[in-house]
Every structure is written in C-alpha cells, then in structure tokens.
Short mmCIF file of C-alpha atoms in Angstrom, two decimals:
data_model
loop_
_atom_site.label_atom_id
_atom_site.label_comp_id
_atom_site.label_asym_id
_atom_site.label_seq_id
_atom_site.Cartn_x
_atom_site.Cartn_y
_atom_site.Cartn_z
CA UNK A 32 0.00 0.00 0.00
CA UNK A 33 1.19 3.47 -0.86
CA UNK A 34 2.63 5.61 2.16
CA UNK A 35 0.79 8.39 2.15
CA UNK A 36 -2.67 6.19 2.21
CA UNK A 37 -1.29 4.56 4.75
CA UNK A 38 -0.51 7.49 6.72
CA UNK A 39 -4.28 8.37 6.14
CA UNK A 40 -5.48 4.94 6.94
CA UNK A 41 -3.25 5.87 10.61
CA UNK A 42 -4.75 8.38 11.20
CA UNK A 43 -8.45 7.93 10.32
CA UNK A 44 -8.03 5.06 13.08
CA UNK A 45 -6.28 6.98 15.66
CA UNK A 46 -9.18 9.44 15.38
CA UNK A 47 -11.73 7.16 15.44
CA UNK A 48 -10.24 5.00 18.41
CA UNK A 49 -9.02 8.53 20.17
CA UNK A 50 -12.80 9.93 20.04
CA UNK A 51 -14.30 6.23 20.74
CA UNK A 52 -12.24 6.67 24.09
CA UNK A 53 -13.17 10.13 24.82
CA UNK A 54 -16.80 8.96 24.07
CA UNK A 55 -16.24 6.54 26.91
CA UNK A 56 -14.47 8.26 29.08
CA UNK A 57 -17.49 10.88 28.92
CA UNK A 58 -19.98 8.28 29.64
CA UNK A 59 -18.45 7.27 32.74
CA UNK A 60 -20.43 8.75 35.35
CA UNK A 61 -18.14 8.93 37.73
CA UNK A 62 -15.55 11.21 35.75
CA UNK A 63 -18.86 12.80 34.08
CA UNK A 64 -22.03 13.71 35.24
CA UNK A 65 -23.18 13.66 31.39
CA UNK A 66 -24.98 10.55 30.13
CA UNK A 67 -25.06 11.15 26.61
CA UNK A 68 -22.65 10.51 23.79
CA UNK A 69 -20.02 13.39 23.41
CA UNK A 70 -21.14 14.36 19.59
CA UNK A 71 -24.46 14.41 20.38
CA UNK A 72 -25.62 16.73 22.63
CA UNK A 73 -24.41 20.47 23.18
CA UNK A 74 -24.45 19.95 26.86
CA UNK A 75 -21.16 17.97 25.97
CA UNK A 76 -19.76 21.24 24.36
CA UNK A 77 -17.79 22.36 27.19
CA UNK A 78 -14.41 23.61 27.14
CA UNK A 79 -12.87 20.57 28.68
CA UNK A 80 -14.18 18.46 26.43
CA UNK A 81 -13.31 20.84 23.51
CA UNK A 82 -9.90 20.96 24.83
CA UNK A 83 -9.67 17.74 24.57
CA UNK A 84 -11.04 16.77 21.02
CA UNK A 85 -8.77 19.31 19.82
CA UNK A 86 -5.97 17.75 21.33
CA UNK A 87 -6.33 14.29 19.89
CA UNK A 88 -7.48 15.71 16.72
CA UNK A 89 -4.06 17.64 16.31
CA UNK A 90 -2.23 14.28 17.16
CA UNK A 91 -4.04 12.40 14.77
CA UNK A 92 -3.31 15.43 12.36
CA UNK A 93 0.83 15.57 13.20
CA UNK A 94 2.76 12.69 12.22
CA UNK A 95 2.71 12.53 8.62
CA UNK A 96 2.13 15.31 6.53
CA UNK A 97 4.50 17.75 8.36
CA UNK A 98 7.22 14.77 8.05
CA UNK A 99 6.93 14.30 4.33
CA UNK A 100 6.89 17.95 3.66
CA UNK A 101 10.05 18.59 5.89
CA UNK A 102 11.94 16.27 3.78
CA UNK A 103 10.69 17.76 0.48
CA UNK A 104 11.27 21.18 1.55
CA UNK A 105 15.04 19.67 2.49
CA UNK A 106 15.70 17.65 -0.82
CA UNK A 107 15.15 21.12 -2.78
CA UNK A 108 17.46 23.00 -0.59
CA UNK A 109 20.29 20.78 -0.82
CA UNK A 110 19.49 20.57 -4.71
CA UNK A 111 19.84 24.21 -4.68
CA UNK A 112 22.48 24.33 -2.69
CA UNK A 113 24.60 22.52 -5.05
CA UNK A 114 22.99 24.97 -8.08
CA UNK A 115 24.57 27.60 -6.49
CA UNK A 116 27.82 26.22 -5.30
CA UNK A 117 27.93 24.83 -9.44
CA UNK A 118 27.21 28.13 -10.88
CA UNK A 119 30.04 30.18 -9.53
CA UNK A 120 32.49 27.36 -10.44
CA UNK A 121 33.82 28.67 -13.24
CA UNK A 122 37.48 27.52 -13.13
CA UNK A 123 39.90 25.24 -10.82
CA UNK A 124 42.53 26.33 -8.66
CA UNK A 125 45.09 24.10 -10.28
CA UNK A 126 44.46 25.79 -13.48
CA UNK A 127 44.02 29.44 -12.10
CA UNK A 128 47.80 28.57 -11.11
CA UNK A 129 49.63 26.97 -13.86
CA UNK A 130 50.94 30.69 -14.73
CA UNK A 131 53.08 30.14 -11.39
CA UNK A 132 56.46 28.82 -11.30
CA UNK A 133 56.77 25.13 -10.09
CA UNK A 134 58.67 24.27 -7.01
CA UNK A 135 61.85 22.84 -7.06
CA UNK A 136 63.30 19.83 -5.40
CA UNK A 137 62.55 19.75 -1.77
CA UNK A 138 65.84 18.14 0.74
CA UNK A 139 63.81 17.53 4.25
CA UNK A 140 65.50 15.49 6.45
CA UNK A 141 64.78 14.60 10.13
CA UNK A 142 67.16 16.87 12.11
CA UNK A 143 65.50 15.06 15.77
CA UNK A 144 64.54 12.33 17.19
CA UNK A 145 62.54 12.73 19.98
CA UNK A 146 62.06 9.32 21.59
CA UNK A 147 60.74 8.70 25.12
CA UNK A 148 57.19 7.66 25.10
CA UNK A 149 56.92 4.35 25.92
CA UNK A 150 53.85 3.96 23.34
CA UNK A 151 51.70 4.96 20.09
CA UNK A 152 52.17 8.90 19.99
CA UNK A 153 48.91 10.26 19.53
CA UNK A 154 49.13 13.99 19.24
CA UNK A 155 51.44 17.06 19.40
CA UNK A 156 51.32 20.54 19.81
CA UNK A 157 54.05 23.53 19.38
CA UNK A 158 54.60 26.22 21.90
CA UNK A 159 54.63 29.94 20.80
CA UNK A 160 58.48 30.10 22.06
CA UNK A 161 58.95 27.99 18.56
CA UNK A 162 61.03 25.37 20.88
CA UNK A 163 58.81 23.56 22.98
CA UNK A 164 56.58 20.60 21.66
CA UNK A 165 54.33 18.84 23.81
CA UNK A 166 52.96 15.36 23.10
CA UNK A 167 50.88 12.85 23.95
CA UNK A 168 50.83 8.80 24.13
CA UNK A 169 49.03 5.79 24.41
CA UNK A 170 50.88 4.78 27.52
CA UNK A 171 48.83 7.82 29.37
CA UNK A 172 52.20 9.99 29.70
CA UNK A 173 52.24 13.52 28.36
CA UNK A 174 55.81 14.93 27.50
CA UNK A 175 56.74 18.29 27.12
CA UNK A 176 60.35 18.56 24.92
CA UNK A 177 62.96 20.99 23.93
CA UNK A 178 62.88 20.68 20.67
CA UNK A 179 66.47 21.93 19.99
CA UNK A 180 68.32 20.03 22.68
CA UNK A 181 65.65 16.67 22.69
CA UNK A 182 65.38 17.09 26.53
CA UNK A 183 62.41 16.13 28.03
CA UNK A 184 61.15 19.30 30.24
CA UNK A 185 57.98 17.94 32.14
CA UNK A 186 55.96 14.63 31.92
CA UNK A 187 52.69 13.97 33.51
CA UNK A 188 50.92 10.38 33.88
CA UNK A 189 47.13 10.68 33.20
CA UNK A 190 45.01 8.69 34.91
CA UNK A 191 44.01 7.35 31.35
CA UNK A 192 45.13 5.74 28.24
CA UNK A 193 45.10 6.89 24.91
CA UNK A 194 45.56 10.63 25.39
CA UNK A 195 44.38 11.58 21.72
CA UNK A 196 44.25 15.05 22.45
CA UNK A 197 46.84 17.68 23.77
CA UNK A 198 47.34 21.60 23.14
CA UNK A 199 49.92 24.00 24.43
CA UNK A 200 48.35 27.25 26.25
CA UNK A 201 49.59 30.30 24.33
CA UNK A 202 51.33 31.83 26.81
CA UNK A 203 53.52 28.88 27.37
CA UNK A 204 52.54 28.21 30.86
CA UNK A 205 50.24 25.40 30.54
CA UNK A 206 48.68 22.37 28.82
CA UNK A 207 45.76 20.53 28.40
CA UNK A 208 45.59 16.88 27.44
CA UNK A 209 42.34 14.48 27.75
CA UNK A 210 40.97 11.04 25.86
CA UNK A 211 39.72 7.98 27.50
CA UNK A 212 39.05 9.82 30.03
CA UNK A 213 36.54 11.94 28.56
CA UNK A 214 37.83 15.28 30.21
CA UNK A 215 39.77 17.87 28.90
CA UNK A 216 42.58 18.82 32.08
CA UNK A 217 44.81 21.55 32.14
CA UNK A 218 48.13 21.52 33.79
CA UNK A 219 50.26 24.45 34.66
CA UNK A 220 53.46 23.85 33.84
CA UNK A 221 56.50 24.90 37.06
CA UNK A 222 59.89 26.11 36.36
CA UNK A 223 60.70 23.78 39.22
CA UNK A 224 61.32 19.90 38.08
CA UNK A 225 60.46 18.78 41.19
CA UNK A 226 57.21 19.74 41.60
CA UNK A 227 54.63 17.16 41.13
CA UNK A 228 52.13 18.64 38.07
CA UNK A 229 49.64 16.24 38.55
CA UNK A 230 48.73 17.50 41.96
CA UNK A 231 48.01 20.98 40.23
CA UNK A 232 45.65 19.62 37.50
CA UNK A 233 42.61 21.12 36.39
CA UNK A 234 39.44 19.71 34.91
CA UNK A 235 38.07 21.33 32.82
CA UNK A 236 35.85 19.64 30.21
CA UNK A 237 33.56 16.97 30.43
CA UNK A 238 31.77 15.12 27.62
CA UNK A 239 29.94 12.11 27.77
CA UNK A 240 32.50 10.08 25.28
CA UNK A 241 36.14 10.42 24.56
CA UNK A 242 38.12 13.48 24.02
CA UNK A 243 39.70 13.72 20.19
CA UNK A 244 40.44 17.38 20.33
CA UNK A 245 41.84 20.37 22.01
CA UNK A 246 42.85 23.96 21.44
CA UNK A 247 43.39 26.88 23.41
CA UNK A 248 41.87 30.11 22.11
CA UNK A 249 43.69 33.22 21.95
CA UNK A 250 43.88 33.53 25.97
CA UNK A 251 44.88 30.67 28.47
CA UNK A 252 41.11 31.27 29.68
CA UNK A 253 39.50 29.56 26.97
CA UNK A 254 39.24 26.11 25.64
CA UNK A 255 37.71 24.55 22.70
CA UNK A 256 37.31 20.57 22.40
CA UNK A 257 35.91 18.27 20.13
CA UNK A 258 34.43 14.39 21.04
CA UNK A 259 33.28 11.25 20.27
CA UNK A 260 29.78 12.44 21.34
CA UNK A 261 29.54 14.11 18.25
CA UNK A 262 29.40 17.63 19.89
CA UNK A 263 32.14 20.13 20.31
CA UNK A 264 32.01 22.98 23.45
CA UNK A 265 33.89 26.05 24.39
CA UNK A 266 35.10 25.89 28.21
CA UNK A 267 36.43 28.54 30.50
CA UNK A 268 39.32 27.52 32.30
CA UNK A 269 39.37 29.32 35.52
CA UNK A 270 35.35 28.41 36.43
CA UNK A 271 35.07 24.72 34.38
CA UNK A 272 31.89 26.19 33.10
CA UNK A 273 30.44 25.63 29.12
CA UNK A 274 30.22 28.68 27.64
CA UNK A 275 28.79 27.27 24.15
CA UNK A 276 28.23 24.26 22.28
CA UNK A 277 28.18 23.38 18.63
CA UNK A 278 25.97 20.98 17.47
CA UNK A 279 25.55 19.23 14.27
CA UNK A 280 27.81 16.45 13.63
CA UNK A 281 26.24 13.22 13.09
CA UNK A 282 28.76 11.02 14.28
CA UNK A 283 32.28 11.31 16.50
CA UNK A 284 33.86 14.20 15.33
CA UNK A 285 37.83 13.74 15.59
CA UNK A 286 39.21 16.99 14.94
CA UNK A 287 39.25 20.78 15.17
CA UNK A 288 40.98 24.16 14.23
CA UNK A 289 40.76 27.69 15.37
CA UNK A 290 40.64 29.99 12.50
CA UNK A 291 43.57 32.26 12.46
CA UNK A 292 43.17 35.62 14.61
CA UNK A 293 42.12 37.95 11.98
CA UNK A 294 39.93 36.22 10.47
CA UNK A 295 37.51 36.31 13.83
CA UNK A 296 35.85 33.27 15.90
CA UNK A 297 34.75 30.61 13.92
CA UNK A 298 36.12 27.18 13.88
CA UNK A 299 36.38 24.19 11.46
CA UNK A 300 35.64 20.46 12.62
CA UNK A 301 35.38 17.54 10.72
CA UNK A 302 33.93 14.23 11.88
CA UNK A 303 33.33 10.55 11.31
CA UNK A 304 30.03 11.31 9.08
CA UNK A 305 32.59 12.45 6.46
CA UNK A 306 31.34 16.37 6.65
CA UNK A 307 33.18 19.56 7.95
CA UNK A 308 31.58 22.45 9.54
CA UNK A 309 32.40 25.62 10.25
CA UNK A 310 30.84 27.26 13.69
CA UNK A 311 30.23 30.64 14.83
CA UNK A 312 31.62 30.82 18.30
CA UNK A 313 29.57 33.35 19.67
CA UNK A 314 26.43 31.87 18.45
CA UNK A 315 26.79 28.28 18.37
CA UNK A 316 25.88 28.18 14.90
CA UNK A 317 26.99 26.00 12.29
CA UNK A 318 27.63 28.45 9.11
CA UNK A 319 29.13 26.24 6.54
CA UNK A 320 29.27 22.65 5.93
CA UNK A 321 31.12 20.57 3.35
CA UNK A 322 30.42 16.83 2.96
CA UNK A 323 32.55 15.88 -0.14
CA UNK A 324 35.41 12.81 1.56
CA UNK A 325 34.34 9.72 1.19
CA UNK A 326 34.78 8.64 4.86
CA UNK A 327 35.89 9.80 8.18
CA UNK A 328 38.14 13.38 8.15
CA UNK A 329 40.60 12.69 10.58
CA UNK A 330 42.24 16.47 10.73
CA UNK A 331 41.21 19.60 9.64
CA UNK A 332 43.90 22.94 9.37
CA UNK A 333 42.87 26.36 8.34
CA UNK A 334 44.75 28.01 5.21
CA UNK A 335 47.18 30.70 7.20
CA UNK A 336 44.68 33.65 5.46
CA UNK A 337 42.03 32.04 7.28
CA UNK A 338 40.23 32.23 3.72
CA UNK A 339 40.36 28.21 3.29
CA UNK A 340 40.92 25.07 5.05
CA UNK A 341 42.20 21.51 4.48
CA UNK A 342 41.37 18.16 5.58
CA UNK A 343 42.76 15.29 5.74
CA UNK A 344 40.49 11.80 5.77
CA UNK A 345 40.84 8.26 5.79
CA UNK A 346 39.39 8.08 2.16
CA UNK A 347 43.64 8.58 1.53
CA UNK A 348 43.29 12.11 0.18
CA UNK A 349 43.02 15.46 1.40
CA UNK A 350 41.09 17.95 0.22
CA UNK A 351 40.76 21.84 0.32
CA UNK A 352 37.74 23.86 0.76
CA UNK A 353 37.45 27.45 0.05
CA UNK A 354 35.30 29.44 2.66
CA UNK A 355 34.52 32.34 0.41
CA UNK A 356 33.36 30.13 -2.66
CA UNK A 357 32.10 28.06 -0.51
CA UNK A 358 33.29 24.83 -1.93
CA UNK A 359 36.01 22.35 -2.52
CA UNK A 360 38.19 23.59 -4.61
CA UNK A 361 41.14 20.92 -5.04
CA UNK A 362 41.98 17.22 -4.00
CA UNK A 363 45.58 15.74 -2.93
CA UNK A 364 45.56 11.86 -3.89
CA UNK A 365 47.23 9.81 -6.64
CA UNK A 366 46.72 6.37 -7.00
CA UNK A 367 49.57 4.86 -5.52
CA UNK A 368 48.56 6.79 -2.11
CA UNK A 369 45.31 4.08 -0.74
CA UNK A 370 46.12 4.80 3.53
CA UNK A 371 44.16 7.27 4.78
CA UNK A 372 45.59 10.77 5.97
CA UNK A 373 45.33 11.14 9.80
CA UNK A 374 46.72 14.74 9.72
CA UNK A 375 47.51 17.35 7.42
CA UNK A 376 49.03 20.95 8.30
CA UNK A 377 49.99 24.26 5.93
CA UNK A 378 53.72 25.76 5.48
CA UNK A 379 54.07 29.13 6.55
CA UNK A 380 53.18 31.03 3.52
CA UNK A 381 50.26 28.17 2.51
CA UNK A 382 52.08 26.78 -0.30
CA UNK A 383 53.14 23.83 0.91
CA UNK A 384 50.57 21.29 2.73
CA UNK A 385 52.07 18.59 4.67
CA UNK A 386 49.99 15.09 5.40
CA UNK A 387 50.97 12.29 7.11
CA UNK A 388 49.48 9.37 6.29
CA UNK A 389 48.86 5.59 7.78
CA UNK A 390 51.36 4.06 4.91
CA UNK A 391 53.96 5.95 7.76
CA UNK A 392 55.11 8.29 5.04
CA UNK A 393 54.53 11.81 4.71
CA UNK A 394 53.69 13.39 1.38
CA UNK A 395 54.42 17.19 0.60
CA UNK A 396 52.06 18.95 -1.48
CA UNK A 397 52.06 22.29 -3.86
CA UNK A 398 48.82 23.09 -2.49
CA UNK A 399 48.22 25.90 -5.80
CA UNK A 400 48.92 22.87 -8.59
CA UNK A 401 47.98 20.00 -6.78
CA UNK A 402 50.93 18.25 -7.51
CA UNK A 403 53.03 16.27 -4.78
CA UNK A 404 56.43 17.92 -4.58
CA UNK A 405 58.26 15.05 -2.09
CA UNK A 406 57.55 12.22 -0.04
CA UNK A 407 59.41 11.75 3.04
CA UNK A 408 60.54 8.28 5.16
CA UNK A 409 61.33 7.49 8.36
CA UNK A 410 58.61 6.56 10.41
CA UNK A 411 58.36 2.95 11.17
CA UNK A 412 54.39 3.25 11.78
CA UNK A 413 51.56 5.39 10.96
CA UNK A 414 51.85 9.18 11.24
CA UNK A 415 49.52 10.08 13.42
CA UNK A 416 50.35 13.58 14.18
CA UNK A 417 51.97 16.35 12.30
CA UNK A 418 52.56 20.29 13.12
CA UNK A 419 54.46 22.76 11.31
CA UNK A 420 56.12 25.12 14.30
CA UNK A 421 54.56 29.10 14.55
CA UNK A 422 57.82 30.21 12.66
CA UNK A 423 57.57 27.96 10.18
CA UNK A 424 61.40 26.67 10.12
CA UNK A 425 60.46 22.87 10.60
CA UNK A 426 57.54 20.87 11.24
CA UNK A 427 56.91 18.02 14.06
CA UNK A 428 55.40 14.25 12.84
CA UNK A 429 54.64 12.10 16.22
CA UNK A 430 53.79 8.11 15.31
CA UNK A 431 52.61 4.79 16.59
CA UNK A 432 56.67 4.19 16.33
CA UNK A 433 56.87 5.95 19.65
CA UNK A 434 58.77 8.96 18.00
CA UNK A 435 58.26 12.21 17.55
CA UNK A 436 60.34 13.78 14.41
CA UNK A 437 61.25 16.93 13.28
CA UNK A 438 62.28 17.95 9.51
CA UNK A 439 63.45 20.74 8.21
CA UNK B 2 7.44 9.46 20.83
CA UNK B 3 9.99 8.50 17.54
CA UNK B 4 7.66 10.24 14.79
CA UNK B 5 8.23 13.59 16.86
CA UNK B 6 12.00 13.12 16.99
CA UNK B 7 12.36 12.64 13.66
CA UNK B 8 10.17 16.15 12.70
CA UNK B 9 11.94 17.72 15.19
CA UNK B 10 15.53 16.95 13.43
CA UNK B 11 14.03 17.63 9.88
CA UNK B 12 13.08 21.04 11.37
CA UNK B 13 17.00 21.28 12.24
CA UNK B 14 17.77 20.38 9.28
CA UNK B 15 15.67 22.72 6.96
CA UNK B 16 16.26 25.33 9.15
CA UNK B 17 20.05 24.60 8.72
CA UNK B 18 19.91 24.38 4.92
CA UNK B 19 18.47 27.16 4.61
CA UNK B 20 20.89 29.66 6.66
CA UNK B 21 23.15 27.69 4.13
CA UNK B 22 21.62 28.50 0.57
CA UNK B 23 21.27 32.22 1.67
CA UNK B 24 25.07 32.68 2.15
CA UNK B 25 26.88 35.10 0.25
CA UNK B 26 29.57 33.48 -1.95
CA UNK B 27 31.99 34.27 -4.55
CA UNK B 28 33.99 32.71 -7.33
CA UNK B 29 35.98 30.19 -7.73
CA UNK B 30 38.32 32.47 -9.94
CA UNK B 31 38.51 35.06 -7.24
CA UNK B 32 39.04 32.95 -4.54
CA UNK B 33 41.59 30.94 -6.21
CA UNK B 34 43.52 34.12 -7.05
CA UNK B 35 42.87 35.21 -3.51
CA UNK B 36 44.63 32.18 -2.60
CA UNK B 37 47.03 32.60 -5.16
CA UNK B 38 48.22 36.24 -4.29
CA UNK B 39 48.41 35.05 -0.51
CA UNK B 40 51.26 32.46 -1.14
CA UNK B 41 52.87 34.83 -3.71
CA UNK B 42 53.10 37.76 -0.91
CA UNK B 43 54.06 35.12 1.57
CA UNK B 44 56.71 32.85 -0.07
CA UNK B 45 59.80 34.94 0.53
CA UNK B 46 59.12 34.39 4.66
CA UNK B 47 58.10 30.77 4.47
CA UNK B 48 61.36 28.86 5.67
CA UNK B 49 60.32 25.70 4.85
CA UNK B 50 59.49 26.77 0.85
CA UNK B 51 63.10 29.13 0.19
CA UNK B 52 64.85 27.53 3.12
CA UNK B 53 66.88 29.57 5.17
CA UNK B 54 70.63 29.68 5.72
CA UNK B 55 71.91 26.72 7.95
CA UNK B 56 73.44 29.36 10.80
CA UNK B 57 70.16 30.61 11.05
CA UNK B 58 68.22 27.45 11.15
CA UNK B 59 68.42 26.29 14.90
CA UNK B 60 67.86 22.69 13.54
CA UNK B 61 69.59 22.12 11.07
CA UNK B 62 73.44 21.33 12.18
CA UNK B 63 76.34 23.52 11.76
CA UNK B 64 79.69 21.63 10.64
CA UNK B 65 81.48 21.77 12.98
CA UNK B 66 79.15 20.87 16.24
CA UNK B 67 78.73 24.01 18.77
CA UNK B 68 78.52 23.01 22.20
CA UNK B 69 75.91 25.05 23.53
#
C-alpha cells in the first residue's frame, strides 16, 4: 500500500479509536455527570471536552504530513544548494595557477629524534616560544620537549590511556591533554622539576565520550574541544563552566581548528560522518558545511589567510575547501597513495601542505597545482600527528613508532 | 514518541539548509587568485618553501658541532 494512504489509513483510526475513548471516558459517570454521547448533545460542548477533542485531533493530524513535507522542503534546498555552489564554479585552482612557477626539489630530512614515550604517539602541539613541543601517548604519559636540545622538560601520567588530544596554552605556561578519560585537564606547567604537576591539574571539560580534540583560544582562559559524542564545546578555564556548544555532527567528530586571529571566531571540525563544519563561536551556529570525503576526516587545518581550510580523511586524500566560494576547490591523492591521511598541516606562507598518512610516510604537497612535490621516510608506523612550528622553520610528525620527528 | 524526533531533526535540518543557501559566496576564480596572491606575498618568509641559511636554522646542524 502506498505511504501516504497509509498514513491516512493511521490516522483515520487513531481518530476514530481517540474519540471512541473520549466517548467513553465521557460516559463514565463517575468522571462525568453527562450521560449522553459526546457528539451528540451540546451539553457535551464544554471547554474541557473541547480541549480535549482538539488535542487528539491535532495528534491524529501531526505525524505525517508535516514529516513528508520537511523532507521535500530539504531535498530542494540541498538541490539548490549545489545549483549555487555549481554556478560560480567557473574555473579550478590548479588551473588558475599553472601561470606560477613550479617548485623545485625539496631536501627535508629529520634533524630530531625525539624518543621517550613508551607507546603509540597520539598527538602534538608547538609552543609559541617555537622550541617547545608537547605530546601525547598511548601509555597515558604527556611529555613536554625541547625541541632543539631533545630534553624532556615535564611529563605527567594521566590517569588514562590513549591521550588523543593535547594543546599548548599560548602563553607557554600550561597544557591541556584528555581522551579515555573523557575530560579535557589543564596543567600548569613549574619552572621547578620537582614539583609534582599532577597535583596541580585542572578539569576542565567533560563530555559524555572520549576526548579527540583540544585547542586553546587566543587567551589561556578559553578552551575549545571536540568528542566522540559528536558535539564540540567552548570551556572557561578558571570556572570549568560551558560557555557554548556546537551541534551538528552526526557522528564522533575527531578533529578541530581555530581559525587564524584575523579572520575572527569561527572554527572548522570535521567528523566521522565524512562532513566539515564551520561554527560561529559566539552563536553556536553551524555556518558552513562541506560533505565531499568519502569517509571519516581525521584532521582539519585552516589556510594561514584564514580564507580556506584543508582536511585530511581516511578516504587517503586530502582535500581543500574554500570558505569564500564556498566549496572544494582541489583534492591531494594519486593512486599509488590508498592509507588514509590522519593529519595534514599548511607551510608558513600556505604553499606547501604537509599530510601524514597511515602508509607511515609523509607526502608534501604544492597546495596551488595539486601536484606532490616530495615524499618523506622514516617513520616505522603510521603518522599520526603532524605540526608545522609558529615560525615555520620545521615541522613536528609524532607516530605509533613511539617517536616524535622533526624535519626541516 | 519517535515520529516527533524525527520532525523535530528535519526542522534542524531545513532550518540549517536554509541559513546555508542564503550565504553570500563568490567565485571560484577570485578565490583561487585570492589564494594565489596570498602564497605569492608570503613565499619569501616561508622557511620551509626558500629555506633559510643553515646558521640561522636552529635545527639544522652547523659543521662543525657548537657546544651550547
């Protein structure tokens, strides 16, 4: 039988059986002094009554219709969504830049190993100072390093495993790690290397699944995370309190960036039902979306004019999305590359993206052409982090090899 | 109970598709030139693109070693 006479046949019988029982209920003397029927007589008229009909005639009326005409009225948006996205793309990006030079052979080498953790590393993060890296492992153990010396400054043993998620506070001071755990905690960081830090942590966050991502704003006050419940929220430090969420994702959503600070407070995060969104951070609204990788985006990194982002997903390419046009407007794969991209990050001047992938190499792409200028080895597992440093002289891969590397 | 759910995140989503459709956007040409004009400006201070001299890189090694 068709739907829609089915919905009909529904609802003719929930009227019927919903005014049968009023009927009834009616008749019963002791809830009614009335001994007629409740459509016969006027006497029955009353407001209660009234109030009543008209309540189980607007259930009987809801269900269907308002359904099917939500998800027409949706259908032609997203149709015309994709008009308008089509008509304003009149050229691609690699073609708007064949006029450029190409770029030359790249040398990157690893200048450091930083080895220590005694597990999968799981996620890094630069300090301003352009020397300090902090990272985090499976083992539970959060390391801060010196990046030019290898020394191991501070390390803190969560109570959890699989810390996927660790920032640096801008000032230098602090850091905030979380995962299993489903908390985000911040930990100021002494000058004196005795001092226990775990004693001094903070929670902050709390979500009701596990913790994939972190970032400070512009102040130590303010924290941003992402989760597995599919929801990301803005935290203030000092009080613990939410001070907005962002709702949308469908699934876990693994990742997060903070658009650059010109460009104002919005955010890009990208998820495990394949889409990216950009938030408003004052509203809570979701402003953009893009749902164009084929399967979960495991990192997302805002072009350094804040006018663009990239992502990388496990579909093994990455992609990059202009804000403005709103639309993608170039893909980094090539046939040979089939591991997904866990995380992908922009050279100083946004010409260069780096992503590592799961096949433990990194590739380096001209991010104009969308050509791959170099491939690098040395990891002896996946790349599962990678961060270019503020002043752009070298960027930071951590893996499941237990190493963190830098190349420049 | 279910029926309502659902209407309620169809709402969500119209209402969401529609904030989308009625933003302002540009074209591709002009962004990618945008885009293009950003790297151009920006390539003479990106280290990792020109690379920079290995005395002022504090990673990459001199010859001989420096004890710091």
């Amino acid at each position: 039988m068709e739907p829609q006479l089915q919905g009909q046949v529904i609802r003719q019988l929930f009227f019927l059986i919903g005014a049968t029982s009023v009927n009834s209920i009616l008749l019963r003397k002791d809830l009614c002094s009335c001994r007629k029927g409740m459509l016969s007589s006027p006497h029955q008229n009353t407001p209660r009554h009234r109030e009543i009909l008209c309540f189980l005639v607007e259930m009987a009326a809801q269900p269907s219709d308002t359904l099917a005409t939500l998800k027409t009225e949706s259908e032609t948006l997203k149709t015309k969504l994709e008009e308008e996205r089509a008509k304003l793309h009149d050229v691609e990006l690699h073609q708007v830049a064949e006029k450029i030079e190409a770029l030359g052979q790249f040398v990157m080498k690893t200048r450091r190993a930083l080895k220590g953790h005694g597990n999968k590393v799981l996620c890094l993060d630069w300090c301003k100072d352009k020397r300090r890296i902090v990272s985090s492992s499976q083992d539970g153990k959060v390391i801060v390093w010196d990046a030019f010396t290898t020394n191991k400054e501070h390390a803190v043993t969560m109570p959890c495993t699989w810390v996927m998620a660790c920032a640096y506070a801008p000032s230098g001071c602090a850091v905030a790690c979380g995962g299993l755990d489903n908390k985000c905690s911040v930990y100021p960081l002494s000058l004196d290397k005795n001092e226990n830090l775990a004693a001094k942590k903070k929670s902050v966050a709390m979500h009701t699944n596990y913790l994939s991502a972190c970032c400070f704003t512009n102040s130590d006050m303010q924290i941003l995370t992402s989760s597995g419940d599919g929801t990301c929220a803005l935290w203030d430090v000092e009080s613990g309190q939410m001070l907005q969420s962002f709702h949308g994702h469908a699934a876990d959503v693994l990742c997060l960036d903070l658009a650059p600070s010109e460009t104002g407070n919005t955010f890009v995060s990208g998820g495990c039902d394949k889409k990216s969104c950009v938030w408003d951070m004052r509203t809570g609204q979701c402003v953009q979306s893009f749902e164009t990788h084929e399967s979960d985006i495991n990192s997302v990194r805002y072009y350094p004019s804040g006018d663009a982002f990239a992502s990388g997903s496990d579909d093994a390419t990455c992609r990059l999305y202009d804000l403005r046009a709103d639309r993608e407007v170039a893909i980094y794969s090539k046939e040979s590359i089939i591991f997904g991209a866990s995380s992908v990050d922009f050279s100083l001047s946004g010409r260069l993206l780096f992503g590592g992938y799961n096949d433990y190499t990194i590739n380096v792409w001209d991010v104009l052409k969308g050509t791959r200028v170099s491939i690098l080895f040395g990891h002896e597992n996946r790349v599962s982090t990678l961060r270019v440093s503020p002043d752009g002289t070298a960027f930071c891969s951590g893996s499941w090899d237990h190493t963190l590397r830098i190349w420049a | 109970m279910s029926t309502n759910n659902n209407i309620a995140q169809a709402r969500k989503l119209v209402e969401q598709l529609r904030i989308e459709a009625g933003y302002e956007r540009i074209k591709v040409s002009k962004a990618a030139a945008d885009l293009m004009s950003y790297c151009e400006q920006h390539a003479r201070s990106d280290p990792l693109l020109v690379g920079v001299p290995t005395s002022e890189n504090p990673f990459k090694d001199k010859k001989p070693c420096i004890i710091l």
